[in-house]
PDB file of C-alpha atoms in Angstrom:
ATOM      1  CA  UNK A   1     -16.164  80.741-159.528  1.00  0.00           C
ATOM      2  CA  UNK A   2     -18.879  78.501-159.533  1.00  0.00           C
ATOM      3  CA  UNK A   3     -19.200  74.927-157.446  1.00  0.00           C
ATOM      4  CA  UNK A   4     -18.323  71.883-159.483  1.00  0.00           C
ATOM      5  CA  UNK A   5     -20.359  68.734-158.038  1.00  0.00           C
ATOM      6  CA  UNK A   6     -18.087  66.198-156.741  1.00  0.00           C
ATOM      7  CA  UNK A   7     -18.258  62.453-157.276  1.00  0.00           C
ATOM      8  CA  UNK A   8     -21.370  60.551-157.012  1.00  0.00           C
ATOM      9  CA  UNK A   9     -21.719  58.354-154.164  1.00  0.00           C
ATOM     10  CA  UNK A  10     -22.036  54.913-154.227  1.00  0.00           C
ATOM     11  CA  UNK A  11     -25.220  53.594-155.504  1.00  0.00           C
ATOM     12  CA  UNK A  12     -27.666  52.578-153.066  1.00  0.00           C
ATOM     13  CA  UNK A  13     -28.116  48.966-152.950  1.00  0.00           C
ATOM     14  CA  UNK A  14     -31.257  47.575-154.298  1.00  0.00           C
ATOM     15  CA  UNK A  15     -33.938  45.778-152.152  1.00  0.00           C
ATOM     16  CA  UNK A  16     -33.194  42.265-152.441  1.00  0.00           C
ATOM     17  CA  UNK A  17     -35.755  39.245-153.545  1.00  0.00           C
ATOM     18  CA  UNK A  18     -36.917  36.924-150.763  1.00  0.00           C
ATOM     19  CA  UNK A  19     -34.625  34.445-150.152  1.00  0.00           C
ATOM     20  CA  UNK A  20     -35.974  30.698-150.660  1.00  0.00           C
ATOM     21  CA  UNK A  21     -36.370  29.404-146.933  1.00  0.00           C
ATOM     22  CA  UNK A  22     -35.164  26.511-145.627  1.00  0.00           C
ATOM     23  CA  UNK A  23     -37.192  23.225-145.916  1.00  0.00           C
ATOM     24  CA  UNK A  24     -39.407  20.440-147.564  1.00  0.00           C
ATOM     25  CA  UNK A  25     -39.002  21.490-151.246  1.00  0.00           C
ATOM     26  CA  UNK A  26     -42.004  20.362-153.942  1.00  0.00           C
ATOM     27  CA  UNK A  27     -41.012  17.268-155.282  1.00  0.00           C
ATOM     28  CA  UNK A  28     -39.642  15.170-152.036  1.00  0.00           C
ATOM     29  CA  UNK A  29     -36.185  16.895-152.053  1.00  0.00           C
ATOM     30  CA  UNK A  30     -35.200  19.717-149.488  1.00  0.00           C
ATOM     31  CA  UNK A  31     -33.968  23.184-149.763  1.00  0.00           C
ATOM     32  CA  UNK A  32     -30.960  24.153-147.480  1.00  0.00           C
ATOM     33  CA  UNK A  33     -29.040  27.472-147.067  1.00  0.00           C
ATOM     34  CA  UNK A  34     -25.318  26.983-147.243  1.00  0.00           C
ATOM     35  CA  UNK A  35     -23.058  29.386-145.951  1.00  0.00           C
ATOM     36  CA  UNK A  36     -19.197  29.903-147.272  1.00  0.00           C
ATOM     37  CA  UNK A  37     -17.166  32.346-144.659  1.00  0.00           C
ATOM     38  CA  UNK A  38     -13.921  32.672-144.381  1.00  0.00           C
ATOM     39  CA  UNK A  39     -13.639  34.123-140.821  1.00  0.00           C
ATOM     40  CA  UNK A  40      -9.456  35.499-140.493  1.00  0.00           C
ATOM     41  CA  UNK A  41      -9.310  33.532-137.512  1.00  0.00           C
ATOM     42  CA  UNK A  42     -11.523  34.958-135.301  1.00  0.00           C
ATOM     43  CA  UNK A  43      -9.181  38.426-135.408  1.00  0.00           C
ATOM     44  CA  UNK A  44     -12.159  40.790-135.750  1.00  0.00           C
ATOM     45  CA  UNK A  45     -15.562  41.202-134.583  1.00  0.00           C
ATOM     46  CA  UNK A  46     -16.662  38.067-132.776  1.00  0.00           C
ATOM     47  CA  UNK A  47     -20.230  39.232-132.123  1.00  0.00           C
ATOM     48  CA  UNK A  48     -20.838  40.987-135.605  1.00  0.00           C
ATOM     49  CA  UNK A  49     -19.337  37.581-137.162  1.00  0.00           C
ATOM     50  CA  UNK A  50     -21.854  36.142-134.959  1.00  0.00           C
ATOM     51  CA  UNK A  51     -24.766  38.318-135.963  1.00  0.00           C
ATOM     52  CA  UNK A  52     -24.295  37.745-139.639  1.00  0.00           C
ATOM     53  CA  UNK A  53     -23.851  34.548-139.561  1.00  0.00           C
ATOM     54  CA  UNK A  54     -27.424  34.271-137.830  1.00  0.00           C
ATOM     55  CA  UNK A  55     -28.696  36.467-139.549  1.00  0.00           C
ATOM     56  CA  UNK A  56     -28.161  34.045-142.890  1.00  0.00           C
ATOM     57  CA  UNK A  57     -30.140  30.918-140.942  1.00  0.00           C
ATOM     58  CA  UNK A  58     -27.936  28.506-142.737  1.00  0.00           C
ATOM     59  CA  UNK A  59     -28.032  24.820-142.052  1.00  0.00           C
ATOM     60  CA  UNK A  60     -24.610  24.421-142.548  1.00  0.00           C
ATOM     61  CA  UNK A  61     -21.291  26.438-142.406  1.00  0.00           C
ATOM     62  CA  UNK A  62     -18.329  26.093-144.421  1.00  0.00           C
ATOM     63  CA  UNK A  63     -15.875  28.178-142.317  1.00  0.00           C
ATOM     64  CA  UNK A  64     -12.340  29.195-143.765  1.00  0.00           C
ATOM     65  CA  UNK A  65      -9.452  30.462-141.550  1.00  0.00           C
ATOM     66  CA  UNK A  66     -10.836  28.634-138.492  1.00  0.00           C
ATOM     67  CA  UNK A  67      -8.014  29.078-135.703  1.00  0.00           C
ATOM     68  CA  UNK A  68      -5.484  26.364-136.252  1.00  0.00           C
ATOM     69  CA  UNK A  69      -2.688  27.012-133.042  1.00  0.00           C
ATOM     70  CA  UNK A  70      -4.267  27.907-130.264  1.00  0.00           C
ATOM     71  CA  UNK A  71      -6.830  25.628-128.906  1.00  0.00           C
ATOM     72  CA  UNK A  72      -8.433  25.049-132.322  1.00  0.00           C
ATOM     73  CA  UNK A  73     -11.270  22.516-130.841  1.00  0.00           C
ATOM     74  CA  UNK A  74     -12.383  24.808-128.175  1.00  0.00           C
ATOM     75  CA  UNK A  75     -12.609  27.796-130.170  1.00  0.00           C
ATOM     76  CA  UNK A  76     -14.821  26.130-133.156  1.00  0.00           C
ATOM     77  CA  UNK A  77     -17.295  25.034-130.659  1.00  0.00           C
ATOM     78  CA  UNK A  78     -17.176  28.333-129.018  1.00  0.00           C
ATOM     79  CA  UNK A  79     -17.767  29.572-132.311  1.00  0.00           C
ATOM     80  CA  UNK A  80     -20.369  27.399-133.012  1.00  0.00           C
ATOM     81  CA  UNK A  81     -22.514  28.199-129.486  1.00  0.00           C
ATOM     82  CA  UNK A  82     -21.987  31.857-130.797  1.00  0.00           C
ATOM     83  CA  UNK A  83     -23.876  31.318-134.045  1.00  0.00           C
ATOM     84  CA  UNK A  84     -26.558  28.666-132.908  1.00  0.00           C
ATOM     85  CA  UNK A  85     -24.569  25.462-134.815  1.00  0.00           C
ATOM     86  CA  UNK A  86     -22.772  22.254-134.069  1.00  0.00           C
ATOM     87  CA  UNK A  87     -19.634  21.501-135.312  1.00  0.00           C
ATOM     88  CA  UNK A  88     -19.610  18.870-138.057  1.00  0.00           C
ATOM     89  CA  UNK A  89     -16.006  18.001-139.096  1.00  0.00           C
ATOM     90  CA  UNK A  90     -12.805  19.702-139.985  1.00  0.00           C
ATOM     91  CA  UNK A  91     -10.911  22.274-138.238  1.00  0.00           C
ATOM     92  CA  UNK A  92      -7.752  23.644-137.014  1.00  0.00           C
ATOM     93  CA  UNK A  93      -5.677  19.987-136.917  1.00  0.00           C
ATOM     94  CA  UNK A  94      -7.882  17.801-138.853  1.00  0.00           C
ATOM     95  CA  UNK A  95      -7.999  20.141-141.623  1.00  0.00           C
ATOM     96  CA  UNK A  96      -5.904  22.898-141.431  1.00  0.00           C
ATOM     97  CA  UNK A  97      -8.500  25.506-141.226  1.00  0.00           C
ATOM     98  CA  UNK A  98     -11.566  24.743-143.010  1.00  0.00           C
ATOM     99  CA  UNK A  99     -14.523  23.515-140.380  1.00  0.00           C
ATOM    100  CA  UNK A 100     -17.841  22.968-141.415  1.00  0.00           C
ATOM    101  CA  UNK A 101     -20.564  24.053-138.871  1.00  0.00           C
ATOM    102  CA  UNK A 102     -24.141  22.777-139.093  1.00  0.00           C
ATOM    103  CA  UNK A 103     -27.540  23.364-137.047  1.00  0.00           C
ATOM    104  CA  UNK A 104     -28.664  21.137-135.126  1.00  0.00           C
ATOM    105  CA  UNK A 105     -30.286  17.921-136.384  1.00  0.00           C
ATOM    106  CA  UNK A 106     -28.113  17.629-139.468  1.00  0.00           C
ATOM    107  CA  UNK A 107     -26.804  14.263-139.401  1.00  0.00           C
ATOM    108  CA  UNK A 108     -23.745  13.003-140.400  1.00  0.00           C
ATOM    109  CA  UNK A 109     -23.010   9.756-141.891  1.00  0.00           C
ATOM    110  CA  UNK A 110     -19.686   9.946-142.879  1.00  0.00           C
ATOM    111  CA  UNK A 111     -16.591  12.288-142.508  1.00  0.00           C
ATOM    112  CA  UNK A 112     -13.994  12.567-145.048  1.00  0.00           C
ATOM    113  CA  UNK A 113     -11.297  15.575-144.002  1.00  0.00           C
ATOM    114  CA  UNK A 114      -7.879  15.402-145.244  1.00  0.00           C
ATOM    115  CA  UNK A 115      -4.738  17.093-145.151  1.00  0.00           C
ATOM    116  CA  UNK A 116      -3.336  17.848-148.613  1.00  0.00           C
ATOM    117  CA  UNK A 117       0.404  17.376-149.195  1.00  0.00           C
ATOM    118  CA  UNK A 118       2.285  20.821-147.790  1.00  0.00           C
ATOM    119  CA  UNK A 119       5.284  22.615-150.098  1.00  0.00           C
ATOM    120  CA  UNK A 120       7.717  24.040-147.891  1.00  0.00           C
ATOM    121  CA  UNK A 121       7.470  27.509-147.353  1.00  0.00           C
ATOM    122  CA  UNK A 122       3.813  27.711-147.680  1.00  0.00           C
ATOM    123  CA  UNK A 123       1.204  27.109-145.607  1.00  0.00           C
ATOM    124  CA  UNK A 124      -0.621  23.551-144.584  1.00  0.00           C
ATOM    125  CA  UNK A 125      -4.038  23.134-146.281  1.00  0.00           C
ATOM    126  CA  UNK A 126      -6.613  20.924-146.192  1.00  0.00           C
ATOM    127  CA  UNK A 127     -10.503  20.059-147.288  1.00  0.00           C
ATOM    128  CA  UNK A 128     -13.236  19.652-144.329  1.00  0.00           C
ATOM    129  CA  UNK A 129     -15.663  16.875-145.875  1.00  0.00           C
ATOM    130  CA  UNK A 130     -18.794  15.668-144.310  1.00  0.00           C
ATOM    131  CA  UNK A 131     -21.173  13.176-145.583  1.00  0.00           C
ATOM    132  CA  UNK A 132     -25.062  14.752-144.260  1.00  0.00           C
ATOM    133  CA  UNK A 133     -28.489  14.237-144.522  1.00  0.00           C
ATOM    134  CA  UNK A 134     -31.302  16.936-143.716  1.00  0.00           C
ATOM    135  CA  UNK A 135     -34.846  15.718-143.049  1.00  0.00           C
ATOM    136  CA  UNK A 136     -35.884  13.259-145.763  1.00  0.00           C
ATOM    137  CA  UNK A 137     -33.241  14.332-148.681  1.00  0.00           C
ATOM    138  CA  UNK A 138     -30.556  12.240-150.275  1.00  0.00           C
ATOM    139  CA  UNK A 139     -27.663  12.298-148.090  1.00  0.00           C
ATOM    140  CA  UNK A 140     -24.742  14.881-149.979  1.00  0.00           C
ATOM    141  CA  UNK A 141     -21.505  15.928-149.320  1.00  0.00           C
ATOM    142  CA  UNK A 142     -20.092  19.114-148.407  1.00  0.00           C
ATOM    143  CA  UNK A 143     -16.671  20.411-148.450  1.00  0.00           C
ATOM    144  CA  UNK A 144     -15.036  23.668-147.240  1.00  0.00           C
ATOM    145  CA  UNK A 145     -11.637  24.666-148.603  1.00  0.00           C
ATOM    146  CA  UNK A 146      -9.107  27.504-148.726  1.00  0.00           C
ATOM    147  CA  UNK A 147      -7.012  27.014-151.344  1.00  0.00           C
ATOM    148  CA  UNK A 148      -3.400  27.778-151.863  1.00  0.00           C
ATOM    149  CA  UNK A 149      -1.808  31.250-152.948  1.00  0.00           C
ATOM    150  CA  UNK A 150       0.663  29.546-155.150  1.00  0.00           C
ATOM    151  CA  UNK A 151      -0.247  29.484-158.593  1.00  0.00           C
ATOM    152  CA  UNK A 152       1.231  26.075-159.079  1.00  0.00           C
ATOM    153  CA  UNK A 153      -0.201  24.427-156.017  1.00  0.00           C
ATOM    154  CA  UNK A 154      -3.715  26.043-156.100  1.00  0.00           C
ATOM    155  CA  UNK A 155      -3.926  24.331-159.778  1.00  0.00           C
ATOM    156  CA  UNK A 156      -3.384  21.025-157.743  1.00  0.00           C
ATOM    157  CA  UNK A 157      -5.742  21.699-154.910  1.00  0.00           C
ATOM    158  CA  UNK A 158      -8.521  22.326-157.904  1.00  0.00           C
ATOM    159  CA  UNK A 159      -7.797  19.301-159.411  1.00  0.00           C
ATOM    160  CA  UNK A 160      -8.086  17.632-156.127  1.00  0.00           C
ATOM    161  CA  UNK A 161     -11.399  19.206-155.293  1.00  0.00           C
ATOM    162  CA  UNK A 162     -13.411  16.627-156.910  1.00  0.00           C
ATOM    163  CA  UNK A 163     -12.200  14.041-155.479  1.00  0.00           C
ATOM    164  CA  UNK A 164     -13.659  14.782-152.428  1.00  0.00           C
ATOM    165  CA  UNK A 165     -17.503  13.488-153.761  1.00  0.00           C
ATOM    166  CA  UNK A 166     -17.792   9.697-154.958  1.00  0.00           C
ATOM    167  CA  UNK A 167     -18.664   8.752-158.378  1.00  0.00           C
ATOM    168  CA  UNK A 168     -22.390   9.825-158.785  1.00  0.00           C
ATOM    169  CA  UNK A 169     -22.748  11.853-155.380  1.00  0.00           C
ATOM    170  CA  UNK A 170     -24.700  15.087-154.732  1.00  0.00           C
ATOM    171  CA  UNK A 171     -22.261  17.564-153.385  1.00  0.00           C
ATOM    172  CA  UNK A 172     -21.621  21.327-152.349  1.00  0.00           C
ATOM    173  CA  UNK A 173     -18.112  22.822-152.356  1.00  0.00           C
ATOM    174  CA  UNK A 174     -17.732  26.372-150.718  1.00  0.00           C
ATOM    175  CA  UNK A 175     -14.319  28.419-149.973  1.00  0.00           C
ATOM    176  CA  UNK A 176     -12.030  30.841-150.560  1.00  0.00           C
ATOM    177  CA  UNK A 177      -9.973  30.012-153.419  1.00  0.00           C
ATOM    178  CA  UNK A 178      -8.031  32.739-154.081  1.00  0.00           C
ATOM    179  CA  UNK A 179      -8.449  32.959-157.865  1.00  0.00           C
ATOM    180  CA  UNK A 180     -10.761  34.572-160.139  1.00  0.00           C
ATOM    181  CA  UNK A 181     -13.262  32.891-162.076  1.00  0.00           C
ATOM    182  CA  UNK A 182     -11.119  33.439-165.043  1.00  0.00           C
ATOM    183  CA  UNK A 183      -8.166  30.823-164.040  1.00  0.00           C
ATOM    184  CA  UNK A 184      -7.375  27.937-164.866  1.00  0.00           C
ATOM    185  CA  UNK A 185      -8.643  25.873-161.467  1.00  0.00           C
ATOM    186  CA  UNK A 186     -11.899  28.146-161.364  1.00  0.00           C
ATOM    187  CA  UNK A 187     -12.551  27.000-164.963  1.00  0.00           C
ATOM    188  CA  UNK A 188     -11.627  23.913-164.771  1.00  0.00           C
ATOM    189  CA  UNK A 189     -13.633  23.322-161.598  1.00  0.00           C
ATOM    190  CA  UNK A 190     -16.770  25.039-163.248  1.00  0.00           C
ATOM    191  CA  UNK A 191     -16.584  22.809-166.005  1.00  0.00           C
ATOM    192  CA  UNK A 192     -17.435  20.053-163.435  1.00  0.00           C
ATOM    193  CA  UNK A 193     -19.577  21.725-161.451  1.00  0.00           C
ATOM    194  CA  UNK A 194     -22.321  24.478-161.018  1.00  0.00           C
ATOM    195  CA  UNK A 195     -20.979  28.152-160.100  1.00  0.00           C
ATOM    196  CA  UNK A 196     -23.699  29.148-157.988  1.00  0.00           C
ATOM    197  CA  UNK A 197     -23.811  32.574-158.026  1.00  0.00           C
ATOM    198  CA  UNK A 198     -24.119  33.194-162.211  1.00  0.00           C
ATOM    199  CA  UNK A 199     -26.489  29.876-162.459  1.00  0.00           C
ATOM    200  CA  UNK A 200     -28.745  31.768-160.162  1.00  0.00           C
ATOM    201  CA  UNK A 201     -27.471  35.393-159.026  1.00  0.00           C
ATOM    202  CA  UNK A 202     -28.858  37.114-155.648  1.00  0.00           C
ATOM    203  CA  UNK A 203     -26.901  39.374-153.767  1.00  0.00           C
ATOM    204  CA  UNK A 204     -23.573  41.009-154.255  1.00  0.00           C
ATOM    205  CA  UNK A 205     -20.893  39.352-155.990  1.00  0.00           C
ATOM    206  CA  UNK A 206     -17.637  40.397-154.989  1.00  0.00           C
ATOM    207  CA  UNK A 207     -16.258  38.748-151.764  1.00  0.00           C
ATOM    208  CA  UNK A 208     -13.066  40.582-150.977  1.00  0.00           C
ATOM    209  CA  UNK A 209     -12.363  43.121-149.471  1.00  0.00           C
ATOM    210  CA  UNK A 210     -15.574  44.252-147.148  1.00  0.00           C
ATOM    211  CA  UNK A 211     -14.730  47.916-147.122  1.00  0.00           C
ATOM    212  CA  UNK A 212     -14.638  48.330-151.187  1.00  0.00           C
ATOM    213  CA  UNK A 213     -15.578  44.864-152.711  1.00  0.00           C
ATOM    214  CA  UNK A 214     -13.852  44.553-155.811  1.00  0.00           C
ATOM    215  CA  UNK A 215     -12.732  41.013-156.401  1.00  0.00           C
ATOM    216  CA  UNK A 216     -14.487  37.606-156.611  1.00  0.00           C
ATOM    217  CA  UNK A 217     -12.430  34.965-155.009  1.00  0.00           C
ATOM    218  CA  UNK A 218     -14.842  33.095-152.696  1.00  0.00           C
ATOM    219  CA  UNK A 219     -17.854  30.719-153.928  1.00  0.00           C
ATOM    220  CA  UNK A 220     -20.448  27.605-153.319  1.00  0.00           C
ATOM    221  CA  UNK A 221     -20.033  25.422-156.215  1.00  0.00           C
ATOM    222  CA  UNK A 222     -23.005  22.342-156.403  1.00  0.00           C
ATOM    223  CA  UNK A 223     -22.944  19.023-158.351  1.00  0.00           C
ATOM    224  CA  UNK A 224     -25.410  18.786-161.527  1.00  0.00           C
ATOM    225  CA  UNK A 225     -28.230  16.965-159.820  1.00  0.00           C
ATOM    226  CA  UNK A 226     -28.315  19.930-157.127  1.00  0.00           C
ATOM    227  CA  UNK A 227     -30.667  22.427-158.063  1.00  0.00           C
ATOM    228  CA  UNK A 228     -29.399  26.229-157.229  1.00  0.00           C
ATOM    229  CA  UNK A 229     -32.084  28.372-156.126  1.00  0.00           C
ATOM    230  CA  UNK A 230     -30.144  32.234-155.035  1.00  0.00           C
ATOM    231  CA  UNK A 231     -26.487  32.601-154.246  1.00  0.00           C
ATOM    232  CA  UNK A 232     -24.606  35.445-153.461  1.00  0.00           C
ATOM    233  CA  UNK A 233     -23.267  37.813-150.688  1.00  0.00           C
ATOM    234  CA  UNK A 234     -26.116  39.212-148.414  1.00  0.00           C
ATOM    235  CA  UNK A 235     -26.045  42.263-148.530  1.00  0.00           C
ATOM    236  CA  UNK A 236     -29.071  44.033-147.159  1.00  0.00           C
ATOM    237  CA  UNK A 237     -30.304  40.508-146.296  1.00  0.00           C
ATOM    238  CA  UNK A 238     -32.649  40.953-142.675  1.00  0.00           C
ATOM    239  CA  UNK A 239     -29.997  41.460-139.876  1.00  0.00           C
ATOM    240  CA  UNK A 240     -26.974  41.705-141.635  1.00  0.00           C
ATOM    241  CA  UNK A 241     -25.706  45.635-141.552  1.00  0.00           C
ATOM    242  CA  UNK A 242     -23.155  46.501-143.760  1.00  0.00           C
ATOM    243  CA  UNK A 243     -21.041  47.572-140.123  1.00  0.00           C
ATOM    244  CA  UNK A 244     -21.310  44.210-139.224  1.00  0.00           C
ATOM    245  CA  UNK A 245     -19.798  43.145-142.952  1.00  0.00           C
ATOM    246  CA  UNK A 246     -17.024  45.569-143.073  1.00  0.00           C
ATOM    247  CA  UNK A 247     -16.196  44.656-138.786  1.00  0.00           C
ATOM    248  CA  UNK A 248     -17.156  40.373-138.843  1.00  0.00           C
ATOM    249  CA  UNK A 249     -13.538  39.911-140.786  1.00  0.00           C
ATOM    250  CA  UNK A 250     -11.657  40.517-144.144  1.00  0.00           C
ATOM    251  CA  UNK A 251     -13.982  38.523-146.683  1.00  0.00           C
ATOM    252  CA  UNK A 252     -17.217  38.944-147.371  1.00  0.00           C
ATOM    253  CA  UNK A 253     -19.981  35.703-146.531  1.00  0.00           C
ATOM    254  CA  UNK A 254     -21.291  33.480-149.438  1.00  0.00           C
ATOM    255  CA  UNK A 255     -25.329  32.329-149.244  1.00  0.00           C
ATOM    256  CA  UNK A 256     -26.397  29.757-151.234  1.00  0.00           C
ATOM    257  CA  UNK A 257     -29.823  27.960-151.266  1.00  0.00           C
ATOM    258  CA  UNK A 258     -30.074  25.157-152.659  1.00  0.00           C
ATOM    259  CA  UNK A 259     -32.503  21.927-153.647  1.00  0.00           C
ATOM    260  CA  UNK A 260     -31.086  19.112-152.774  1.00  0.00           C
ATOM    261  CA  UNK A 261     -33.256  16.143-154.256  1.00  0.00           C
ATOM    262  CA  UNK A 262     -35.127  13.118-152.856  1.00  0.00           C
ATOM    263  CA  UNK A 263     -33.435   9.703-151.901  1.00  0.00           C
TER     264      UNK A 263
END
């Protein structure tokens, strides 16, 4: 009886392009990693969520599951000393769990969180919304989210998305939104604004779950007037291990850089 060879492997990842840096871009604007990670609530790995996150150098943060019950203030900031950021806006009361981290010297002119109307029997949710500026760019919005596992409500909290940026406003979006990018909200949300990772793929693509990704359910979306330069998930990115992945928590991190334009 001869050997029969068993199943291939899984296929080594390639070497990714260089990733864009973050600064001054060519024509007055500036380029600026974004970051969407939905961390479980700080159940896992603090130090490998800390790792990758540093790893990534992103000016800001848009953090999903932030802890909501148990000193929710003390542990974004802790979480924010861990990964070299300040905390922005949102968090576990003011937003039911998204919380938007940025490094230092991003400045904030305006903060727009809000608490969406709850169903009973599900869970509160809410947007974290800050109004920034970085260096000598037009000021933009970003917006972390986790959106609803009911179908019904989700389709609401899509809807609602956009009215997080003012008429004529640059803006990011980044979250978990717990759909594919065949429903409804995706779609309809895509039709409004850029889905990062096909307008300009780097990186893995499925988000969920770490040990065998398989599913798409967590993105950066960007406004027309923001140019997307790489999005995706990191993977083989400088200091981010695939241990440190599969331990940080149950969703894989979204990078994003983008060019935000000139005043």
């Amino acid at each position: 009886m001869t050997d029969q060879p068993g199943p291939p492997g899984p296929a080594p990842r390639q070497a990714l392009p260089a990733l864009p840096p973050s600064g001054p871009g060519p024509d007055g604007g500036r380029r600026v990693r974004v970051l969407g990670y939905n961390i479980r609530s700080l159940r896992d790995d603090r130090r490998a969520l800390a790792r990758v996150v540093r790893a990534c150098e992103p000016d800001l943060v848009c953090v999903q599951e932030s802890p909501r019950y148990w000193r929710p203030r003390g542990q974004a900031e802790r979480l924010a000393r861990d990964t070299g950021t300040v905390v922005l806006s949102g968090g576990g009361r003011a937003a039911a769990g998204p919380l938007l981290l940025g490094r230092p010297g991003v400045e904030v002119l305006a903060v727009r969180d809000r608490l969406l109307p709850k169903t009973r029997g599900l869970h509160a949710r809410g947007f974290a919304t800050a109004v920034v500026r970085i260096g000598g760019c037009a000021p933009f919005s970003v917006t972390s989210c986790h959106l609803s596992l009911d179908e019904t409500e989700r389709r609401t909290q899509f809807e609602a998305l956009t009215g997080q940026l003012a008429p004529g406003e640059h803006g990011v979006i980044a979250g978990d939104f717990n759909e594919h990018p065949d429903g409804p909200g995706w779609r309809l949300l895509a039709g409004r604004l850029q889905d990062a990772h096909p307008t300009a793929p780097w990186g893995g693509t499925f988000t969920s779950v770490p040990d065998n990704p398989y599913q798409r359910i967590d993105a950066v979306f960007a406004t027309p007037g923001v140019r997307v330069l790489a999005c995706g998930v990191p993977h083989g990115l400088p200091g981010v291990t695939e241990a440190d992945l599969r331990a940080a928590t149950d969703h894989l991190p979204v990078l994003a850089v983008l060019e935000i334009p000139a005043p």
